[in-house]
Short mmCIF file of C-alpha atoms in Angstrom, two decimals:
data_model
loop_
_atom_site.label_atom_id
_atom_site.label_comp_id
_atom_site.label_asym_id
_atom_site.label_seq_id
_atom_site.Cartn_x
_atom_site.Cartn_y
_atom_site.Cartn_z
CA UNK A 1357 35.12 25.11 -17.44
CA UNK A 1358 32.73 22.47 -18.05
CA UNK A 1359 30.89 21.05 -15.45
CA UNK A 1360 28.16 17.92 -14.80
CA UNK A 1361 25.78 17.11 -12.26
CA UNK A 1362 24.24 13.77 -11.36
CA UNK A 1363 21.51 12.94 -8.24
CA UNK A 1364 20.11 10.13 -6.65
CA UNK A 1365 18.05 9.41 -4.08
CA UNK A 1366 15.53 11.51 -2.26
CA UNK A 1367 14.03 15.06 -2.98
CA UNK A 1368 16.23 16.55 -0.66
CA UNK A 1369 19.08 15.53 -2.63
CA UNK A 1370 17.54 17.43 -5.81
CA UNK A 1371 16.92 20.03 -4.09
CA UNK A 1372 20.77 20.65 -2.80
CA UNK A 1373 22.00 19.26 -6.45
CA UNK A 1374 19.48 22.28 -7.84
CA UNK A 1375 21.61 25.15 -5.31
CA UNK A 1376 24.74 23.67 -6.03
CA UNK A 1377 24.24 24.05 -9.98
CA UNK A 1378 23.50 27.64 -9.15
CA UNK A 1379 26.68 28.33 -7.38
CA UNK A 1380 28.70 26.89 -10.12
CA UNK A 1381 27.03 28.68 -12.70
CA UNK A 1382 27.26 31.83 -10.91
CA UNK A 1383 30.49 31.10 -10.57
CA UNK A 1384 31.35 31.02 -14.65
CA UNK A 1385 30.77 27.30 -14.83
CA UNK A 1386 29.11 25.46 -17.87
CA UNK A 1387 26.85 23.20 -16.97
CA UNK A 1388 26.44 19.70 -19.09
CA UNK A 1389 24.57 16.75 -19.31
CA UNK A 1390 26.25 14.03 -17.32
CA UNK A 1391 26.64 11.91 -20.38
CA UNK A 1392 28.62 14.88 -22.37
CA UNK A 1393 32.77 15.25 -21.74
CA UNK A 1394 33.11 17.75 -18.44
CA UNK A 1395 36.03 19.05 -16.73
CA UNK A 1396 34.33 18.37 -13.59
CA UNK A 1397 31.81 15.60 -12.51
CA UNK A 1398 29.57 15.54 -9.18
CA UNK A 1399 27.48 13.13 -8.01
CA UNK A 1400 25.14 13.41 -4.83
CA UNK A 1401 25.03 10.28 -3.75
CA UNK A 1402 22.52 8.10 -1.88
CA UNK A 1403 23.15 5.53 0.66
CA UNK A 1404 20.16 4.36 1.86
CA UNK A 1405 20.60 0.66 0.69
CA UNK A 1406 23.20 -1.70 -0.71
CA UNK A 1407 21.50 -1.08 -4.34
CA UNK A 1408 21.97 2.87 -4.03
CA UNK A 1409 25.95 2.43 -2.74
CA UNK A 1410 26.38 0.04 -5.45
CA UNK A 1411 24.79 2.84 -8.19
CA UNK A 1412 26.70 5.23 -6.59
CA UNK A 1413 30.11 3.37 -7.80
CA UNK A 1414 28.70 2.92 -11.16
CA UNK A 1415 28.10 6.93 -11.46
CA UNK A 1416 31.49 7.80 -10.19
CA UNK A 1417 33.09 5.28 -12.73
CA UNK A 1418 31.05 6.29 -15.19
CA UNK A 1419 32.04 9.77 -14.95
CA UNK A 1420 35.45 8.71 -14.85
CA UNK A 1421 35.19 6.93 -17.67
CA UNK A 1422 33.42 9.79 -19.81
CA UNK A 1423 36.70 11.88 -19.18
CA UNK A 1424 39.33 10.06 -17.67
CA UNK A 1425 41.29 13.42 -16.88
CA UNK A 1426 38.32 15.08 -15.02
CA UNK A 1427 37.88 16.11 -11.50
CA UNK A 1428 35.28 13.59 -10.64
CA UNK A 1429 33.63 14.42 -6.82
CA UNK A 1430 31.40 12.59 -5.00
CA UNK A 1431 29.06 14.33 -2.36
CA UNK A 1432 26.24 13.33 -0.23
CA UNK A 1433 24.74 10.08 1.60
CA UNK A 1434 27.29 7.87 0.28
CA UNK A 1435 30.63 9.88 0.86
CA UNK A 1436 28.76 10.48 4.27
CA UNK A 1437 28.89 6.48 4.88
CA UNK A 1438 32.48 5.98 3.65
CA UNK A 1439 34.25 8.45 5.93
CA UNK A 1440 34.93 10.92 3.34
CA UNK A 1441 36.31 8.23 0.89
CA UNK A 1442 34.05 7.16 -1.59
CA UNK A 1443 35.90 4.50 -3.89
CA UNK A 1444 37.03 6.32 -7.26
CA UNK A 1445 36.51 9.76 -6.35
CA UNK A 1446 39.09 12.17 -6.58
CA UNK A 1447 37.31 14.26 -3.95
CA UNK A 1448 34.38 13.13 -1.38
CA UNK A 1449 31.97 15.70 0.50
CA UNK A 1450 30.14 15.15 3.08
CA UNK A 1451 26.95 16.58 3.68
CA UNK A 1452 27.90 18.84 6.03
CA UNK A 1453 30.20 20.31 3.63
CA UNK A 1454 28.26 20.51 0.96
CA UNK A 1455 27.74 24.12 1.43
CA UNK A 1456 31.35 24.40 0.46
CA UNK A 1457 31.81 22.44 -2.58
CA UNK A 1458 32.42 25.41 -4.66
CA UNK A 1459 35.09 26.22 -3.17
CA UNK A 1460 36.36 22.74 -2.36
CA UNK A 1461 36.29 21.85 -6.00
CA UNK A 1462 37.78 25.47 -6.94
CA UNK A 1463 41.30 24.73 -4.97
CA UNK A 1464 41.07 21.25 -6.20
CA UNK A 1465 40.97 22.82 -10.01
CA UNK A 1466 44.12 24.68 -9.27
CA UNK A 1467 47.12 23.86 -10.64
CA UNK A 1468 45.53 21.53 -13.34
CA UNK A 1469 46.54 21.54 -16.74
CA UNK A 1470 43.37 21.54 -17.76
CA UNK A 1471 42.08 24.37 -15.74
CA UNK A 1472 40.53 27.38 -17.66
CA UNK A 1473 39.67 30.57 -16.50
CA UNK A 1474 35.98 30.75 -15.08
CA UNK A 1475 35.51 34.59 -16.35
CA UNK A 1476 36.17 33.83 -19.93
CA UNK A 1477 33.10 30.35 -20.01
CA UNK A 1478 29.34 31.40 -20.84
CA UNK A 1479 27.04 29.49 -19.14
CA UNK A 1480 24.18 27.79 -20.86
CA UNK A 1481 20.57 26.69 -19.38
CA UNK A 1482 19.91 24.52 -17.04
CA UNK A 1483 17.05 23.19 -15.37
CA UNK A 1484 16.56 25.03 -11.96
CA UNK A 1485 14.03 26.35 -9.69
CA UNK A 1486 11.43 28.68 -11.07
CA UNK A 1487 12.46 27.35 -14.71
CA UNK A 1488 10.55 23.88 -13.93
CA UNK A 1489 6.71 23.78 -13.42
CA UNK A 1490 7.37 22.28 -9.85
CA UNK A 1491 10.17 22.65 -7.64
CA UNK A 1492 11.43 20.91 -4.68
CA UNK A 1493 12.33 22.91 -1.72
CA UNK A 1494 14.28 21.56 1.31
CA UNK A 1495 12.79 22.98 4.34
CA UNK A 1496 14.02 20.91 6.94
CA UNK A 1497 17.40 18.35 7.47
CA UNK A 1498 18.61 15.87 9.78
CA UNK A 1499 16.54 12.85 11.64
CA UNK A 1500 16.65 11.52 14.94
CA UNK A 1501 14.47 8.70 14.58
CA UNK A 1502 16.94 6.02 14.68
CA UNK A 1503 14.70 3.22 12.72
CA UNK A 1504 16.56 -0.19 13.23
CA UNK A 1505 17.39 -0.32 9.19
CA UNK A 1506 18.28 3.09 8.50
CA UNK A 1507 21.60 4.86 8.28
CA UNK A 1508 20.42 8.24 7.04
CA UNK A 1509 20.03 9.76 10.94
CA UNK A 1510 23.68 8.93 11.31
CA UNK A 1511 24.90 11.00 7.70
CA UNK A 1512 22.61 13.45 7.81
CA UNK A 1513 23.80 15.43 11.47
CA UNK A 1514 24.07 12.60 13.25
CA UNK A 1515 20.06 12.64 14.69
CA UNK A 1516 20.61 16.69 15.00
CA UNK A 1517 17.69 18.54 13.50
CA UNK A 1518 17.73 21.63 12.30
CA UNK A 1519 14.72 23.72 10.18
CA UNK A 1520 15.16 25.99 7.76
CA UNK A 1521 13.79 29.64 9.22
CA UNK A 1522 9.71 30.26 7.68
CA UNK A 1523 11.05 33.56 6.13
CA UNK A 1524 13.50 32.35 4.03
CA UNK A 1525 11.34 29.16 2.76
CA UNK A 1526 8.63 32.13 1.93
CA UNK A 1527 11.05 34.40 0.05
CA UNK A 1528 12.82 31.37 -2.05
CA UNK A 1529 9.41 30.36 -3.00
CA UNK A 1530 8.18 33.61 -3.14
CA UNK A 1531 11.21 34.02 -6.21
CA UNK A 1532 10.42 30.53 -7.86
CA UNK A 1533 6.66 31.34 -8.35
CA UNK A 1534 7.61 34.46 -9.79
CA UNK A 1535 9.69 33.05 -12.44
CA UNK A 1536 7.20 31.30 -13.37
CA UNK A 1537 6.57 27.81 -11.23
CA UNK A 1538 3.41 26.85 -10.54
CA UNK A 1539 4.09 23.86 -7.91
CA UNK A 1540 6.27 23.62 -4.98
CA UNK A 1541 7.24 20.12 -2.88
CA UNK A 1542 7.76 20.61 0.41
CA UNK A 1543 10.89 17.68 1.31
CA UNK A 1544 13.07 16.97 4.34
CA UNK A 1545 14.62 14.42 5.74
CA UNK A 1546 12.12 13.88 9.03
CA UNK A 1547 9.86 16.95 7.22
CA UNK A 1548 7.09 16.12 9.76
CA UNK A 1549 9.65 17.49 12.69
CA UNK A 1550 9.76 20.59 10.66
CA UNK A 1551 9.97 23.70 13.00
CA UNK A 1552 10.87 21.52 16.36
CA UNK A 1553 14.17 22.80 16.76
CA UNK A 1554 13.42 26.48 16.03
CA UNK A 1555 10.56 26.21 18.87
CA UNK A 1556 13.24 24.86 21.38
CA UNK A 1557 13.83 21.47 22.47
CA UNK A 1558 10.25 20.00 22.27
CA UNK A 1559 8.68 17.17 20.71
CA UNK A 1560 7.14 17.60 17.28
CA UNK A 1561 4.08 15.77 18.58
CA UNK A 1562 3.71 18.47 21.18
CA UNK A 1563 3.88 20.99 18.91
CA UNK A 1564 1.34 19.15 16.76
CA UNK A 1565 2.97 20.12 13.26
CA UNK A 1566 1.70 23.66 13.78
CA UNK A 1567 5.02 25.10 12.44
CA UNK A 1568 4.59 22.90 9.53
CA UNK A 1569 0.88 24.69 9.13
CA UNK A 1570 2.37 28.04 9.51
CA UNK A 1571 4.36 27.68 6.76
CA UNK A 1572 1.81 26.65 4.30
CA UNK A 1573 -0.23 29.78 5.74
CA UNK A 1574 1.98 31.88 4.17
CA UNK A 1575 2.81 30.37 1.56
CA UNK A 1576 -0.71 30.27 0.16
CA UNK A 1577 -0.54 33.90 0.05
CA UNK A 1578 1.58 33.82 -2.65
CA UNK A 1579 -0.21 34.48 -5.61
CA UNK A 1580 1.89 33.46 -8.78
CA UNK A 1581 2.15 29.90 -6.38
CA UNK A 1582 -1.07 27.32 -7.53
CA UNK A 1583 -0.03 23.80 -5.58
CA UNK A 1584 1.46 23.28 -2.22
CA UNK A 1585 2.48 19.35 -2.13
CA UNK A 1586 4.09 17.41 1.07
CA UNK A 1587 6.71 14.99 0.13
CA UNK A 1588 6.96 12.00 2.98
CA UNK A 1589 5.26 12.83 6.54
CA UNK A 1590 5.32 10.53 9.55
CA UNK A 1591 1.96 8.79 10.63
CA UNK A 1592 1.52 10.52 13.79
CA UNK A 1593 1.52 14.31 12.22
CA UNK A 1594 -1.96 13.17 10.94
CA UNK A 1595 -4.62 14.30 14.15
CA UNK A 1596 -8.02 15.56 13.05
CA UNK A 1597 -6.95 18.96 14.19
CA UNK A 1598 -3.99 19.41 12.06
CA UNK A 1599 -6.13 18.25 8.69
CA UNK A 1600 -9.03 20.64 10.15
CA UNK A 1601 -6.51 22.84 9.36
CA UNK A 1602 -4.52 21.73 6.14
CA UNK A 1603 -8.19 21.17 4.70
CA UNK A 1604 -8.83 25.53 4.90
CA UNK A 1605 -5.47 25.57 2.20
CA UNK A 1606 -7.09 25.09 -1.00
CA UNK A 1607 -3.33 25.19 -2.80
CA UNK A 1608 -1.75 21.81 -0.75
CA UNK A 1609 -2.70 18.65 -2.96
CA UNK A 1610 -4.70 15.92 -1.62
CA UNK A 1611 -1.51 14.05 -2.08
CA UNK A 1612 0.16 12.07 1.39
CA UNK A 1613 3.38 9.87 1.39
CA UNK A 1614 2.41 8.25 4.70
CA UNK A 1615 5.93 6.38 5.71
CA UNK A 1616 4.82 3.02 6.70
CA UNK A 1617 7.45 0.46 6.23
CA UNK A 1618 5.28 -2.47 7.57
CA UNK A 1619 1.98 -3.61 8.69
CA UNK A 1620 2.76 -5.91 10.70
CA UNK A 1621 3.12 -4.97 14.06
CA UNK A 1622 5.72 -6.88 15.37
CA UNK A 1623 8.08 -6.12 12.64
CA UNK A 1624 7.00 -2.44 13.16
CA UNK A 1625 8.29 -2.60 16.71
CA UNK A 1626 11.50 -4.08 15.42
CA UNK A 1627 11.94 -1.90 13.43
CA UNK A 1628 11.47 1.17 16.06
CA UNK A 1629 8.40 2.44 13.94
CA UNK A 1630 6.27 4.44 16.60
CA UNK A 1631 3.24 3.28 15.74
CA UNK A 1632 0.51 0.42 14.97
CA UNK A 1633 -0.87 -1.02 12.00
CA UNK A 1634 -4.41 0.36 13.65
CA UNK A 1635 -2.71 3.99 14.28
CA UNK A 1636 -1.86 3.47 10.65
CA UNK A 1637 -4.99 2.72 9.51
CA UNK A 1638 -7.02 5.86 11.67
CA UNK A 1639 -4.66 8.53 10.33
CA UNK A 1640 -5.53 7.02 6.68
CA UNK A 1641 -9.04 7.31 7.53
CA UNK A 1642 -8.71 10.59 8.98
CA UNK A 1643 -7.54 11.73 5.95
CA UNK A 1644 -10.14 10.17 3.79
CA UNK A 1645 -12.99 11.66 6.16
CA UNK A 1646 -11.32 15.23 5.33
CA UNK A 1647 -11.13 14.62 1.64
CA UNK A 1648 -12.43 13.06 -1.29
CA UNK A 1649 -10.43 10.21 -2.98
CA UNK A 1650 -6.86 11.55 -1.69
CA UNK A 1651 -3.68 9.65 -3.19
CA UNK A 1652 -2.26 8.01 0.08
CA UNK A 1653 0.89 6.30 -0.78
CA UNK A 1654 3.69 4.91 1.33
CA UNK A 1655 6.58 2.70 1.39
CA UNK A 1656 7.55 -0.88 2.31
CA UNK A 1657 10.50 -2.88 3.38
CA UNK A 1658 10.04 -6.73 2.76
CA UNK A 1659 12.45 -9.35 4.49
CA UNK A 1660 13.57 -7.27 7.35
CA UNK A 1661 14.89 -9.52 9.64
CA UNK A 1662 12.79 -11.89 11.95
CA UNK A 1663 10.22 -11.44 8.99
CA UNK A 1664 8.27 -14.67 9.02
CA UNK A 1665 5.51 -16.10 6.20
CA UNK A 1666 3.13 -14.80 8.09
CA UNK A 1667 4.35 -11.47 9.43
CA UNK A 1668 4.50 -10.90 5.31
CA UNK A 1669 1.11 -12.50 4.74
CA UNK A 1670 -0.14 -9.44 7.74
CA UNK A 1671 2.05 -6.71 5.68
CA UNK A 1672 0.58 -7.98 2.30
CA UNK A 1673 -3.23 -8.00 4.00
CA UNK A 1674 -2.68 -4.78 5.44
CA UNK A 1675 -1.42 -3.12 2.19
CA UNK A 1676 -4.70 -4.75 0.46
CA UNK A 1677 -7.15 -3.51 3.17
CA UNK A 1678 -5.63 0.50 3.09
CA UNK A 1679 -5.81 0.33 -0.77
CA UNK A 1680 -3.27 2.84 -1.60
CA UNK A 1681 -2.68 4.67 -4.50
CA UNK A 1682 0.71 3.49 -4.79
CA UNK A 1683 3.63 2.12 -2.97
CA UNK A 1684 7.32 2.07 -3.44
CA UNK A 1685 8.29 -1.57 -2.04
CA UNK A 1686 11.88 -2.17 -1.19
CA UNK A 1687 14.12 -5.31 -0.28
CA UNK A 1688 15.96 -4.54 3.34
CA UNK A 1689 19.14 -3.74 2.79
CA UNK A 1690 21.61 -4.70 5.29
CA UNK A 1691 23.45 -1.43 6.41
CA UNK A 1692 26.61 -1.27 8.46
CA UNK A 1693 26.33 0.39 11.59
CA UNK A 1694 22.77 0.18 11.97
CA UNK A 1695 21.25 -1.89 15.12
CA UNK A 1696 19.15 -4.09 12.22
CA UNK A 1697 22.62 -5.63 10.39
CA UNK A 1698 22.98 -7.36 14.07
CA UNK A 1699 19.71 -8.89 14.25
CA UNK A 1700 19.37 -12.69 13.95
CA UNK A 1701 17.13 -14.28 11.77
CA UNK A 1702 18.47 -12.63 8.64
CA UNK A 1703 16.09 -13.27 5.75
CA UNK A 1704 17.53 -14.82 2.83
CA UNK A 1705 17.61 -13.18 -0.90
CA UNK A 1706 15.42 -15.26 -2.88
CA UNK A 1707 12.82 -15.26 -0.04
CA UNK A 1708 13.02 -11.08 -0.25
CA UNK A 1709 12.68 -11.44 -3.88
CA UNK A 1710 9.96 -13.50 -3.88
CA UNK A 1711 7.47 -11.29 -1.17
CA UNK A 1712 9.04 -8.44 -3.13
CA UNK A 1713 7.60 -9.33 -6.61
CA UNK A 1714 4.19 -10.13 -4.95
CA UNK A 1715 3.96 -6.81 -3.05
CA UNK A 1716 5.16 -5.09 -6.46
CA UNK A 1717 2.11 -7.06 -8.28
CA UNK A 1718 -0.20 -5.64 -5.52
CA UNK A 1719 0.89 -2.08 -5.84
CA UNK A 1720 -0.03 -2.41 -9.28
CA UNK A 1721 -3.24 -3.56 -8.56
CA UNK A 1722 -3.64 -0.86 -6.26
CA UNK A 1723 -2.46 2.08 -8.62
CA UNK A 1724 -4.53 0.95 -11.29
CA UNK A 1725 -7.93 1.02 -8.84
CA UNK A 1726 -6.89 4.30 -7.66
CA UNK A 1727 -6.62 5.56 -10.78
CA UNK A 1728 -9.67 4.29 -12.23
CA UNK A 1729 -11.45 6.88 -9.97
CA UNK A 1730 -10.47 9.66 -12.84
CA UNK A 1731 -11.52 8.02 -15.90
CA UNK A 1732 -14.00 10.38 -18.01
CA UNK A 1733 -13.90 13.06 -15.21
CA UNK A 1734 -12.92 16.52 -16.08
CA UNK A 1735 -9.05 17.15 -14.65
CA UNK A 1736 -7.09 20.24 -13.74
CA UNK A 1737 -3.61 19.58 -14.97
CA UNK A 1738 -0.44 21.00 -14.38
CA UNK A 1739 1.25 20.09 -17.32
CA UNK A 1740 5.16 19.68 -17.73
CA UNK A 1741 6.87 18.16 -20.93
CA UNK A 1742 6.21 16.83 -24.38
CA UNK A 1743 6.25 13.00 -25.58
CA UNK A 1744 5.26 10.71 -28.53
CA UNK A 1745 2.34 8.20 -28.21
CA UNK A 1746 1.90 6.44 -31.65
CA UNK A 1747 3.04 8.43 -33.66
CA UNK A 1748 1.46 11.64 -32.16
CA UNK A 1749 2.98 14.37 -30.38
CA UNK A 1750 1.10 14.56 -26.57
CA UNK A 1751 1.50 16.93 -23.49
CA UNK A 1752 1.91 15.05 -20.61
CA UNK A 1753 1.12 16.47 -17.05
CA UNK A 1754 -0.55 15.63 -13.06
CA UNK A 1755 -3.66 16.41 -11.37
CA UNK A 1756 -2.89 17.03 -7.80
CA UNK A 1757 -3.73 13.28 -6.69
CA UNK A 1758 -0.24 13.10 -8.88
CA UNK A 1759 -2.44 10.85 -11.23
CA UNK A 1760 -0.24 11.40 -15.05
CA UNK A 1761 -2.52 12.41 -18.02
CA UNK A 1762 -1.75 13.07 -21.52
CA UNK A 1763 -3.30 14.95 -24.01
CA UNK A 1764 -3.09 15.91 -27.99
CA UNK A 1765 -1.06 18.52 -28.94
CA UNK A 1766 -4.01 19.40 -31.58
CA UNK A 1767 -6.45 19.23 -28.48
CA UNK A 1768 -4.23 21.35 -26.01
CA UNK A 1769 -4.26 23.95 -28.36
CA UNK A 1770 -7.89 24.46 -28.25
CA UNK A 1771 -7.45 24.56 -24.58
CA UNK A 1772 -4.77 26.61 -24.04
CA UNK A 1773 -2.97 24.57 -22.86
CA UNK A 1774 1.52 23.58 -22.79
CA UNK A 1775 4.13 23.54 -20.52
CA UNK A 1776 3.81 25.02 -17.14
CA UNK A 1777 0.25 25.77 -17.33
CA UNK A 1778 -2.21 24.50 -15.19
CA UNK A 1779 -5.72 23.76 -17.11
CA UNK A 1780 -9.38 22.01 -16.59
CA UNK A 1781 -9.60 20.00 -19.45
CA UNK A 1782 -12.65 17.35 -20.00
CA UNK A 1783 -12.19 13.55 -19.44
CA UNK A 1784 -13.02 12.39 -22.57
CA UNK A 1785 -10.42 14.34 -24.60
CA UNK A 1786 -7.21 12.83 -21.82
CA UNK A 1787 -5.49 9.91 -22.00
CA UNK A 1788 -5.01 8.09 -18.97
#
């Protein structure tokens, strides 16, 4: 029994996609690319705006249309959002079944003509944790922020959050590094509330992300593991304390996804951000006093409603000012059930377009003066996969600002260096 997986959206979603692969295989399954003919298809979906519902549809069609015969299942954000319906899927689970998909999908199977016996299928290779130089590892789930725009709190446990227990983040890891990954990404949903729950009903603030520290203690005790790296974190984890202690880790990267969304603080409050463009700005320099040229990057939403010329013009000057070492930028998407798709003063499409291509020109500008830093400077890589550049085979791999680098094949030789190693190599012999 053949069967093919597809993701989108966050590292959270990888991460489950990664676990559920294992089942199946486990199970007797053969996993395939998605593109190949499968007996089964699944797709964790994303629903986080209109673009990623509208992808979604195209995947399950897709898959559909690979093998129209096939058990095609959609799981995730999006089958979250319609009810347990997602349009074309045979079968939709939602996240809080996900745990049960095998066995969902396994009943479905029966009685289909096509159906072959699991025991007699070899399975094949497959990319999963431990057999990639960096893993993503869900250590937390669930949000109960309740942002204006956002629909994820309200799919993902309804606002409930729940944290994965520090002993069994420890021992998965502990079994990834020793199969050979060097890197680990911490993800969640609201990963800066990691710990909260198991602590009782307090306030991550209270708690000061010391659970989140804990974890990283240990975790830097393993020796086989050589990079810790934080996936998004909320603004107000950042206190000089908690970096005071992050900084004694040698293994986490200099590497923080600071959410932002806005910087203008008007459109922050509409949003139900819980913070200021100036709290933004001290936690950034915070950061920057603890450690020398870190990769801060972040996200934006243009044309959230209310939005003005020059709310954007305060966004776009703020954005400028921090000087970050990249940014995802993002239309708002009007989501269904969210208190933002009630809000007046909706902004029109070619408006969002337009601030969106100018804040995508900036974070251009921005990546390429970060990365300008690294030029001629002697880099420890981590790298991860093979590529051509005219005409000549390269390795291509990340320092732990997450700055890419490639290098000869005839050079990396002399270094020692391929896939899944981590090497200092001189400046003048990568290209940037």
């Amino acid at each position: 029994m053949k069967v093919a997986f597809l993701t989108l959206g966050c590292k959270v979603n990888y991460y489950e996609t990664g676990k559920m692969m294992d089942e199946f295989e486990k199970e007797g399954y053969e996993i395939v690319e998605f593109n190949e003919i499968a007996d089964v298809y699944i797709i964790n979906t994303c629903t986080v705006t209109n673009i990623a519902d509208r992808k979604s549809r195209q995947m399950i069609h897709k898959a559909s249309k690979n093998n129209p015969s096939a058990l095609v299942v959609a799981c995730g954000c999006y089958a979250d959002a319609t009810d347990g319906d997602a349009p074309g899927a045979d079968i939709s689970v939602i996240n809080r079944d996900k745990n049960d998909i095998l066995k969902t999908v396994n009943d479905a199977l029966k009685g289909r003509v096509n159906a072959l016996s699991a025991n007699n299928v070899k399975p094949v290779a497959d990319s999963r944790p431990g057999e990639r130089t960096r893993s993503f590892v869900k250590i937390q789930d669930g949000c109960n922020q309740f942002c204006t725009y956002c629909l994820i709190p309200y799919v993902r446990g309804k606002g409930v959050l729940k944290s994965r227990p520090e002993d069994e983040v420890v021992e998965e890891i502990r079994e990834i590094a020793g199969e050979g990954c060097k890197e680990v990404v911490l993800t969640g949903i609201h990963l800066s509330s990691y710990g909260t729950d198991l602590a009782g009903e307090k306030d991550f603030l209270k708690l000061g992300g010391k659970p989140l520290i804990s974890l990283m203690e240990k975790l830097q005790d393993i020796d086989e593991l050589k990079r810790i790296r934080l996936s998004s974190l909320e603004p107000r984890i950042i206190t000089e304390e908690w970096i005071c202690e992050l900084k004694k880790l040698d293994k986490v990267c200099p590497h923080f996804h600071l959410s932002m969304q806005s910087g203008c603080d008007d459109t922050l409050r509409r949003m139900n951000r819980h913070y200021t463009s100036d709290e933004y700005a001290e936690k950034v320099s915070i950061i920057r006093q603890a450690y020398e040229h870190p990769a801060i990057t972040t996200d934006v939403i243009v044309g959230f409603p209310g939005e003005t010329d020059e709310e954007f013009r305060k966004t776009y000057e703020f954005v400028k000012k921090i000087g970050f070492a990249d940014l995802h930028v993002f239309q708002y998407s009007k989501r269904s059930g969210t208190f933002a798709a009630k809000m007046e003063n909706q902004v029109d499409s070619a408006t969002k377009k337009k601030r969106s291509e100018e804040m995508i020109g900036l974070a251009g500008k921005s990546r390429e003066a970060f990365g300008t830093f690294f030029r001629g400077k002697e880099q420890e890589i981590l790298f991860e996969t093979e590529c051509k550049v005219d005409g000549k085979t390269c390795l291509t791999g990340f320092n732990t600002r997450y700055v890419k680098f490639m290098l000869e094949k005839e050079k990396a030789e002399k270094y020692g260096a391929g896939p899944g190693e981590i090497v200092r190599v001189p400046g003048e012999d990568l290209i940037f």
